[in-house]
XYZ file of C-alpha atoms in Angstrom:
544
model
C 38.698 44.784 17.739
C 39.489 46.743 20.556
C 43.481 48.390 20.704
C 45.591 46.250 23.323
C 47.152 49.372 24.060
C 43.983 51.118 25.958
C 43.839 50.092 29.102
C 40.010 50.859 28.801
C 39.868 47.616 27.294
C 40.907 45.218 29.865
C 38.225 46.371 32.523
C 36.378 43.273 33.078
C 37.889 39.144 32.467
C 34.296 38.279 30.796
C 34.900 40.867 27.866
C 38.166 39.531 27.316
C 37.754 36.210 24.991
C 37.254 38.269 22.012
C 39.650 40.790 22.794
C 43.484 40.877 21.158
C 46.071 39.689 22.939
C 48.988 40.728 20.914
C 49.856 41.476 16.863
C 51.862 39.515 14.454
C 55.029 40.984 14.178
C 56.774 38.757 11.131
C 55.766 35.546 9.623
C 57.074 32.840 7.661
C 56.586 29.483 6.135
C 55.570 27.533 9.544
C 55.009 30.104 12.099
C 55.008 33.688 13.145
C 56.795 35.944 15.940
C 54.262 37.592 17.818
C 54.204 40.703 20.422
C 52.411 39.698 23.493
C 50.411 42.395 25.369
C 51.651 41.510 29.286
C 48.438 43.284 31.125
C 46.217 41.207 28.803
C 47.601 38.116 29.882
C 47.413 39.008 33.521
C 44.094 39.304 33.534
C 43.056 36.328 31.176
C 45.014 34.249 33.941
C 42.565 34.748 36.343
C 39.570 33.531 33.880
C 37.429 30.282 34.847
C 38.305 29.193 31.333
C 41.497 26.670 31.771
C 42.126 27.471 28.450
C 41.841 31.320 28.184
C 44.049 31.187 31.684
C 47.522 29.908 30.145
C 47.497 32.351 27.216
C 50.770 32.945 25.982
C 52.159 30.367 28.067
C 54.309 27.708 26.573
C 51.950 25.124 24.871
C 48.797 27.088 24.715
C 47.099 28.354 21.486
C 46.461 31.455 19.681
C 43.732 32.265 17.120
C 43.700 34.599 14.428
C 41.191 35.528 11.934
C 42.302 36.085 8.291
C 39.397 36.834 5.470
C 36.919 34.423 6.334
C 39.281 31.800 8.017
C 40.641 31.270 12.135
C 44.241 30.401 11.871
C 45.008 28.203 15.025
C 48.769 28.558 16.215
C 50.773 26.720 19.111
C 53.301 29.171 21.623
C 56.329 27.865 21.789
C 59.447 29.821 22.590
C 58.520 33.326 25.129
C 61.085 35.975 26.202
C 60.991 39.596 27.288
C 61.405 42.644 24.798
C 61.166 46.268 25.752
C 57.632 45.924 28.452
C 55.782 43.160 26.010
C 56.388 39.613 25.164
C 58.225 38.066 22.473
C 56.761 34.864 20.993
C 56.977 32.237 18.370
C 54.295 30.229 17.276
C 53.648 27.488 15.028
C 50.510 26.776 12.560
C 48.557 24.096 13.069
C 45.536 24.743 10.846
C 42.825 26.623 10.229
C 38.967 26.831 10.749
C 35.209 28.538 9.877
C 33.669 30.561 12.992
C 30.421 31.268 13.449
C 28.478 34.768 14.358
C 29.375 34.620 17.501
C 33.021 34.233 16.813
C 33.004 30.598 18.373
C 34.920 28.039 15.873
C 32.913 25.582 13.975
C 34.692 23.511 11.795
C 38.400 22.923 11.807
C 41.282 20.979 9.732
C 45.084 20.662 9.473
C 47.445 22.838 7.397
C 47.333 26.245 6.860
C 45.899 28.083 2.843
C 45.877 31.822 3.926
C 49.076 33.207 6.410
C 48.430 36.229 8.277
C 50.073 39.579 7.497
C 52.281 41.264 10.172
C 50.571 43.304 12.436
C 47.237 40.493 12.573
C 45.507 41.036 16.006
C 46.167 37.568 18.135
C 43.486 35.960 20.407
C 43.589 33.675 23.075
C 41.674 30.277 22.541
C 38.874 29.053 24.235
C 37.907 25.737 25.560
C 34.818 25.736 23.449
C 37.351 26.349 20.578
C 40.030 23.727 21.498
C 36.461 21.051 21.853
C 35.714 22.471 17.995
C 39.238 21.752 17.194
C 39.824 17.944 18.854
C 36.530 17.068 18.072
C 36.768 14.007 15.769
C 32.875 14.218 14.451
C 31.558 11.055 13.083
C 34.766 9.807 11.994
C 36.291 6.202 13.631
C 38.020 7.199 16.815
C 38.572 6.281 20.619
C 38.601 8.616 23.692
C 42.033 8.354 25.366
C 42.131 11.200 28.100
C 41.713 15.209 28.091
C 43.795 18.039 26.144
C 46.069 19.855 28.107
C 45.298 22.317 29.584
C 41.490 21.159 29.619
C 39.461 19.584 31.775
C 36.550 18.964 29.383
C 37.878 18.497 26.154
C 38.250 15.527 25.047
C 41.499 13.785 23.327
C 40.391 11.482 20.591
C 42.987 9.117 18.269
C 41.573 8.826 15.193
C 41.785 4.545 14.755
C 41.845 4.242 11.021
C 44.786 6.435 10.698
C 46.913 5.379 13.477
C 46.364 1.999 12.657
C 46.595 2.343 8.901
C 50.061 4.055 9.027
C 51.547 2.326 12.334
C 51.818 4.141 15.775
C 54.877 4.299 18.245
C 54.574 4.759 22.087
C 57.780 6.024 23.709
C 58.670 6.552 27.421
C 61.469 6.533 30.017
C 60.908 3.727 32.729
C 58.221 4.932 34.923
C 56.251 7.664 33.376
C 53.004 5.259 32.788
C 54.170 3.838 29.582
C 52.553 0.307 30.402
C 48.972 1.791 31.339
C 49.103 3.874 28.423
C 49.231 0.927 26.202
C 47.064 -1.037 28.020
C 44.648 1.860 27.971
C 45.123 2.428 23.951
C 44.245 -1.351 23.448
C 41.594 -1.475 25.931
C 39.360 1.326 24.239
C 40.525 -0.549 20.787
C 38.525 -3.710 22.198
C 35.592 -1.825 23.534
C 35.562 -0.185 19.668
C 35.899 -3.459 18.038
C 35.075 -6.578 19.995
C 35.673 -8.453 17.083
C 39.404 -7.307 16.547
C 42.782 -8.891 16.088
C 45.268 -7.853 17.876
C 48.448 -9.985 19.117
C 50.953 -8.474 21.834
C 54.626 -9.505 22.395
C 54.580 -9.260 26.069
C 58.171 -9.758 26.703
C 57.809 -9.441 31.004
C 54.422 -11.441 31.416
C 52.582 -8.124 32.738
C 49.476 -7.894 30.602
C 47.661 -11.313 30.809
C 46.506 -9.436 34.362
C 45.339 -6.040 32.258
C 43.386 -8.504 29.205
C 41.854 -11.204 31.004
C 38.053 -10.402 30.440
C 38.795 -9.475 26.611
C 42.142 -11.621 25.911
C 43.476 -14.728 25.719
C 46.821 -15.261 27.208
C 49.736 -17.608 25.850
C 53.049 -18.315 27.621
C 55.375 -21.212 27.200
C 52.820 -23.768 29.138
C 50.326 -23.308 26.279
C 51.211 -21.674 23.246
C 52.330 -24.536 21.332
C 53.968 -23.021 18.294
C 55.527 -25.985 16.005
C 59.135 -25.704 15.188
C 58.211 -26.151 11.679
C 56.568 -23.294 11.329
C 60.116 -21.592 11.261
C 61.873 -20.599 7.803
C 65.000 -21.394 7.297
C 66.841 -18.399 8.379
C 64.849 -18.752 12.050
C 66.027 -22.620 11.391
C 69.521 -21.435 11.206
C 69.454 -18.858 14.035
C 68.577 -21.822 16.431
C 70.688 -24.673 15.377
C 73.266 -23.274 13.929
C 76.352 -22.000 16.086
C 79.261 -21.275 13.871
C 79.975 -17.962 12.140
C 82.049 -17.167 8.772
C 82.886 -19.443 6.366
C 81.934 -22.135 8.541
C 78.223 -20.902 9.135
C 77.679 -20.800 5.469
C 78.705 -24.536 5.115
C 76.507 -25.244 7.710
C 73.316 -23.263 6.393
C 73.966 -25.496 3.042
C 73.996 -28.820 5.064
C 71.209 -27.674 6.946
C 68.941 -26.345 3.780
C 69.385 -29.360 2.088
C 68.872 -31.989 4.547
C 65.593 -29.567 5.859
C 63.565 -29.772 2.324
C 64.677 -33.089 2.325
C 62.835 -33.747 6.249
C 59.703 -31.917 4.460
C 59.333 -33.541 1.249
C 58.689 -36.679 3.770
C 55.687 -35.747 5.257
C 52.351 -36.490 3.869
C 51.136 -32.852 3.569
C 53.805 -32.234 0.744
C 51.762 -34.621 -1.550
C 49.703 -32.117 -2.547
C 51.779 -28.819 -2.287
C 53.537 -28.174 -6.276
C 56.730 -26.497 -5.012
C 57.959 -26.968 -2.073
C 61.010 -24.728 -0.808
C 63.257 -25.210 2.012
C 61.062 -21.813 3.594
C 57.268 -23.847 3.245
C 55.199 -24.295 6.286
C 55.427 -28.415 6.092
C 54.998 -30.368 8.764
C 58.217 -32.443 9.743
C 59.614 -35.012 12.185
C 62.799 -33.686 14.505
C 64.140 -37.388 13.855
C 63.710 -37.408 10.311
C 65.671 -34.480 10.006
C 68.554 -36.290 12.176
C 68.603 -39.075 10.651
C 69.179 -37.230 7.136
C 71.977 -35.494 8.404
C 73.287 -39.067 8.955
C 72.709 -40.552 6.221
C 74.556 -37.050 4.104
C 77.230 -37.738 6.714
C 77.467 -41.305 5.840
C 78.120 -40.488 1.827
C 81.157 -38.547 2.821
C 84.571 -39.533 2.095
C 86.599 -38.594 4.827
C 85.923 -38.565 8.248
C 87.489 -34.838 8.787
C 84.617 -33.545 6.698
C 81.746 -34.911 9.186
C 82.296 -31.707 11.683
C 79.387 -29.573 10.327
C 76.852 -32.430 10.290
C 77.923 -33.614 13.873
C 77.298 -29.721 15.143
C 73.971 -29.655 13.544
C 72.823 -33.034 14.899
C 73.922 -31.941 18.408
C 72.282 -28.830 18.174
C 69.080 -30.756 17.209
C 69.722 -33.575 20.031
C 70.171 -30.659 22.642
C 67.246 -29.222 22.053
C 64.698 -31.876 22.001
C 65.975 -32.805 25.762
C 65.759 -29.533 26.763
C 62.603 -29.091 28.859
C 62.571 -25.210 28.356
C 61.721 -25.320 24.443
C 59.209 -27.555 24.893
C 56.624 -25.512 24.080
C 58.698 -25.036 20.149
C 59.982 -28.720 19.766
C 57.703 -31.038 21.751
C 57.410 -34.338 19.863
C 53.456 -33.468 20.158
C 53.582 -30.495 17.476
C 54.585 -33.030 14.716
C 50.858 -32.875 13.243
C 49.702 -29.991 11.087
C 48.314 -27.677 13.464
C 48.703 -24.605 11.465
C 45.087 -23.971 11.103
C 44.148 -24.351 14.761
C 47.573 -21.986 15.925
C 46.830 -19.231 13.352
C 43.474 -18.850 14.330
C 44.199 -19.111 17.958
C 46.574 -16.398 18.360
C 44.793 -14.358 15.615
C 41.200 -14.557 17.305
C 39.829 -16.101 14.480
C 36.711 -16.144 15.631
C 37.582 -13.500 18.422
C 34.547 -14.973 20.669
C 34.625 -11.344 22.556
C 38.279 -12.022 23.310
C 39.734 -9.979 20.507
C 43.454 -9.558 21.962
C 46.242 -12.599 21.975
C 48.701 -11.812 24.953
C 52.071 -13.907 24.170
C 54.140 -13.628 27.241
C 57.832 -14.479 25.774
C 59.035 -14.047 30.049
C 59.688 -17.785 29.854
C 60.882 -18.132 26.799
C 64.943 -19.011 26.717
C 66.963 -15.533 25.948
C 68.771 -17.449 22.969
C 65.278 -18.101 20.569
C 62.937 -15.260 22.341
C 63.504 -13.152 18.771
C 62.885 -16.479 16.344
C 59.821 -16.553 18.354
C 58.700 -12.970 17.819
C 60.013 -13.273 14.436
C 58.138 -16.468 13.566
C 55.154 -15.101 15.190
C 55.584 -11.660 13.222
C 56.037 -13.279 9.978
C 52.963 -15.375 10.631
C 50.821 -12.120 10.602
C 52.147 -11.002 7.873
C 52.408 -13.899 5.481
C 48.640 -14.528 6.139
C 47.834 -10.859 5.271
C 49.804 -11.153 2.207
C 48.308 -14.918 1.176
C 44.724 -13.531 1.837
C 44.738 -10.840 -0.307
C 41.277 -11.348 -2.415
C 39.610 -12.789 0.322
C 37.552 -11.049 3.258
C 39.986 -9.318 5.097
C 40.980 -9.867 8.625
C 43.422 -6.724 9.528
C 45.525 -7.711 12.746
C 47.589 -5.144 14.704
C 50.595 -6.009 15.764
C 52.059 -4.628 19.420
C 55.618 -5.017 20.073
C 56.218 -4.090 23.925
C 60.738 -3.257 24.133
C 60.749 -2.598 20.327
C 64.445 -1.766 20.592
C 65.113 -5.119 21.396
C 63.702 -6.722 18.124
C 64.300 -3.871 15.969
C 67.568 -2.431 16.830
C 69.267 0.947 15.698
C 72.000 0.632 13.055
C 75.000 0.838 15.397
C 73.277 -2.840 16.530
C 75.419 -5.917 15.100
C 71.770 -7.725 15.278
C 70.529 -8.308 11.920
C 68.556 -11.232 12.639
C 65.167 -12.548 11.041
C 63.204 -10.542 13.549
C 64.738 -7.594 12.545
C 63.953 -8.036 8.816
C 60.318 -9.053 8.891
C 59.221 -6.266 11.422
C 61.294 -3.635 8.976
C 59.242 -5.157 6.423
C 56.039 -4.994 8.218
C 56.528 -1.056 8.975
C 57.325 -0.494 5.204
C 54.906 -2.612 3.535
C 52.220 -3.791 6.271
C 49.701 -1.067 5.702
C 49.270 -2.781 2.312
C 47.976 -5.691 3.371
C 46.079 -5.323 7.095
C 49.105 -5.219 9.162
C 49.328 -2.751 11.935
C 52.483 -2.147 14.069
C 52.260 -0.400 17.487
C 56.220 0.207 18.941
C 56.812 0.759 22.489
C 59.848 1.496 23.750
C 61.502 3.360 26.768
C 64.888 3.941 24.491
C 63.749 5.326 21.109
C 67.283 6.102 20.459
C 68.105 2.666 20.022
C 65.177 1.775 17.859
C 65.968 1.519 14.274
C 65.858 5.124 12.642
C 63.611 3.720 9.741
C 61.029 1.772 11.650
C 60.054 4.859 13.733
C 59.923 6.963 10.734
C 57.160 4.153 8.770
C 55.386 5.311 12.248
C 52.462 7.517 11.390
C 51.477 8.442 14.539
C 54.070 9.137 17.605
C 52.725 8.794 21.135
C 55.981 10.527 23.638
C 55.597 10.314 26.967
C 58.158 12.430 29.483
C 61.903 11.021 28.205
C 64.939 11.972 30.572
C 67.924 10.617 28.363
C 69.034 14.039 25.843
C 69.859 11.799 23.326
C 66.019 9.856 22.977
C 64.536 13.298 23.463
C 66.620 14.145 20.179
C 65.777 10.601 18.130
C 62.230 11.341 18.477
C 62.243 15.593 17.569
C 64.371 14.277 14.817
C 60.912 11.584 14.080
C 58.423 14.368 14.401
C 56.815 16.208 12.112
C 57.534 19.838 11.203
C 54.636 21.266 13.456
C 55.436 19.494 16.062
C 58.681 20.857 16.948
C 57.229 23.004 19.432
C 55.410 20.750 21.395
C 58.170 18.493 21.543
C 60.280 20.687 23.704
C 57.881 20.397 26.787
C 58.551 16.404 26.711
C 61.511 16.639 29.495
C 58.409 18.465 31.268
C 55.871 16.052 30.867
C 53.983 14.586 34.405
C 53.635 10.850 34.717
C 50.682 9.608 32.432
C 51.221 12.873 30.166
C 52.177 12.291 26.203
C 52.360 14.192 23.483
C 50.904 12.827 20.526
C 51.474 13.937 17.002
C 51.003 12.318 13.327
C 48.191 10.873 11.658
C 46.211 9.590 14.484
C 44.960 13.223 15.960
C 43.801 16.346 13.990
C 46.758 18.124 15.509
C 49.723 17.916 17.944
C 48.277 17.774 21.242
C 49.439 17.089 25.069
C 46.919 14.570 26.541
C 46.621 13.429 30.151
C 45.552 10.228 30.180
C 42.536 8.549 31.991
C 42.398 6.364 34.796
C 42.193 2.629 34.528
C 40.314 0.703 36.668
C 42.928 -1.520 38.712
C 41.341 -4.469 37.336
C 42.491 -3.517 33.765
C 45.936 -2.232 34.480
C 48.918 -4.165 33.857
C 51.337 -5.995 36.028
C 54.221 -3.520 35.958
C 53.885 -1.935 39.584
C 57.476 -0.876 40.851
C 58.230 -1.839 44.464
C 58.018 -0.052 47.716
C 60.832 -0.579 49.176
C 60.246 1.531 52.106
C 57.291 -0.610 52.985
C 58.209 -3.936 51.540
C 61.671 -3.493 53.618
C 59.527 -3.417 56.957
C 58.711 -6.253 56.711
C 59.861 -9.817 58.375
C 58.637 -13.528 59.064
C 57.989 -16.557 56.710
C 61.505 -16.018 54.620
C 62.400 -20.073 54.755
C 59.289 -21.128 53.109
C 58.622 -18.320 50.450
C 62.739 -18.898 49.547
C 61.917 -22.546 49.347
C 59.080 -21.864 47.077
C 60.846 -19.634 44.403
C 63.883 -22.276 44.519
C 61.385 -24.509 43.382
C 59.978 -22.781 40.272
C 63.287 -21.972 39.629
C 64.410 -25.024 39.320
C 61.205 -26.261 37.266
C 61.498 -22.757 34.924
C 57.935 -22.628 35.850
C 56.617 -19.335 35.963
């Protein structure tokens, strides 16, 4: 190895790949500090290699050979000490190289640390496509390594999906193609998938509609019954305290009694107050009339009367329709589950539910009915040929909020319960969010596999360092610094922390979520009356 001190050695930029850069100067447990030779690095910066050309820079990685092993490190703190340059690096892993010095085989974690005063070398590209490269393992192709052009950035799909996966971006950085991108290659992988999206804006039915199927409130037809009875009490019940809990016991009682009517419960042995049986809306009111009848005094008819008018309210109200229509009576359980679960697929292997129309006050029971569907079906086919369905929950935060949240609701508790136990039984959950911060701390940490895109807030940039692995720390101090449709992804899903650009979607596969132009949608005039008549209109009908 020739000394980094001679000048002689720096003569031409083709000699200089297997060259030292710089020596170990101390190392411990995770990483090392390492003494950067400056004239090196000059002239590496000019190399055609992308990746030789940001040695030492922030990001960028080192190689070092100890016994018969590379040990691959990540730069990431640099400052200036006496004419060289001060790093600190992080292991990643380590690898075999060949003859020719070019790396062959590589894997995460590090069994054999350098010793202080280790020559460092730059790495090449043909190195960084040794060390991404995910061989004949399971994977998609999402974009290129930074700072590549060639190499390519693979997520391994077993992993990420078999441990859960979080996507995380401020407004604007490309979140939205990201995920549409993800899912897309997932479909071209496996056309005979299940996936189901909570779409909570309407602005992916335009990115899936060659390989999904898209449900909004005009055809999703999910029977009320389907509901437990703490998604039961979340819509009809209004009260809080002492009173709420009298009115969960009317309620539970006069509910088994509505299902122990119908026909189905014939053959079902125990039937609970939580059983997916069918039931009639009026059956149910007339049994809170009949309990109200057997009461003594008028005074104590208040909780059944609240109930009732709960129930009365919502059968007239047009907009949950597509919950409590009179026509979702019969036992359609079989024909919803394998709708939105894409049972067959039929090439169609994603279910888009676009909650935009849905009323604000049961959007979560319908997430969390839908939620609890995928995973009661995972946990009630267990024995049987397995159907693993991934669940994507677009504004996370807003189902599964942080602790300082007063919302403990029943969407809350099954998707908690989905990130702790769902890899058990088939369940996948994919998080995106634009404000990690107020996702619950203990979902994101059941998430194997962290996708962070550029996050301006301090305090989400903090949340997810706090998420991230140990190795990772480094990496995760360039997200501030990411460009739009950047991300640095970390966890199970890739051999090692990386910084991905993504590729471009075709704009027939992108997703709905285009800000406006305001400086070109503003210069323009004419047609106003009929356009505002039109949206009045749809207004008025809540159509969409």
């Amino acid at each position: 190895m020739n000394d980094i001190v001679d000048g002689t050695a720096f003569v031409l930029a083709g000699r200089l790949e297997g060259d030292a850069i710089g020596r170990i100067e101390a190392v411990s447990g995770g990483g090392a500090d390492v003494r950067l030779e400056p004239r090196m690095l000059e002239l590496l910066a000019g190399h055609d290699d992308a990746a030789l050309a940001m040695a030492g820079e922030i990001g960028a990685m080192l190689r070092m050979t100890v016994a018969d092993r590379c040990v691959i490190a990540s730069v990431h703190d640099l400052k200036s000490d006496q004419g060289m340059i001060a790093a600190r690096i992080s292991f990643l892993g380590e690898g075999v190289s060949d003859a020719t010095g070019r790396l062959t085989t590589f894997r995460r974690g590090v069994t054999r640390y350098p010793l202080p005063g280790t020559p460092v070398q730059a790495v090449s590209t043909a190195d960084m496509d040794a060390i991404f490269s995910a061989g004949d393992v399971a994977h998609i192709e999402i974009g290129t390594v930074h700072p590549t052009t060639s190499t390519r950035a693979a997520l391994l799909i077993d992993a990420m999906l078999g441990k859960h996966f979080a996507l995380l971006g401020s407004t604007g950085t490309g979140k939205s193609t990201a995920t549409a991108l993800i899912l897309h290659r997932i479909c071209q992988m496996a056309p005979a998938g299940h996936i189901v999206m909570i779409d909570p804006h309407g602005e992916y039915e335009a990115a899936f509609t060659q390989v999904g199927a898209s449900f909004g409130v005009s055809n999703l037809a999910m029977p009320y019954w389907l509901m437990n009875f703490e998604e039961h009490c979340e819509v009809l019940l209004t009260t809080s305290g002492a009173e709420r809990q009298t009115d969960a016991d009317i309620l539970a009682k006069c509910l088994l009694a509505a299902r122990q009517r119908n026909r189905a419960a014939e053959s079902v042995a125990r039937i609970t107050v939580d059983s997916p049986i069918p039931y009639v809306l009026s059956d149910l009111t007339t049994i809170i009339q009949t309990e109200m009848g057997k009461l003594d005094k008028a005074s104590n008819s208040a909780p059944f009367l609240r109930i009732k008018q709960k129930i009365e309210e919502i059968r007239s109200d047009p907009r949950y329709h597509f919950m409590f229509s009179g026509m979702l009576v019969g036992d359609s359980m079989k024909s919803f589950i394998k709708r939105i679960f894409r049972l067959p697929g039929e090439g169609k292997p994603i279910s888009v539910i676009d909650v935009s129309g849905v009323p604000s006050e049961i959007t979560s029971v319908v997430v969390s009915v839908l939620a609890r569907c995928v995973f009661d079906y995972a946990i009630w086919a267990r024995g049987q040929a397995q159907h693993p369905v991934l669940l994507v929950c677009e504004e996370a935060h807003r189902y599964v909020p942080s602790d300082r949240s007063t919302n403990n609701g029943p969407v809350r508790k099954i998707l908690e319960r989905i990130a702790k136990e769902g890899r058990k039984y088939g369940v996948s959950l994919g998080l995106i969010t634009q404000r990690p911060s107020d996702l619950a701390e203990g979902v994101l940490s059941q998430c194997g596999t962290i996708i962070a895109m550029r996050l301006n807030n301090d305090r989400d940039q903090a949340f997810v360092k706090a998420a991230m692995p140990e190795g990772a720390r480094g990496f995760l101090d360039s997200i501030p610094a990411l460009r739009n449709r950047e991300a640095i992804i970390c966890g199970e899903g890739v051999p090692i922390p990386i910084r991905v650009a993504f590729d471009d979607l075709e704009d027939g596969l992108r997703p709905a979520s285009n800000d406006p132009v305001f400086s070109d949608l503003w210069g323009r005039t004419g047609d106003e009356d009929a356009l505002v008549e039109h949206v009045i209109g749809r207004w008025r009908n809540q159509g969409r």
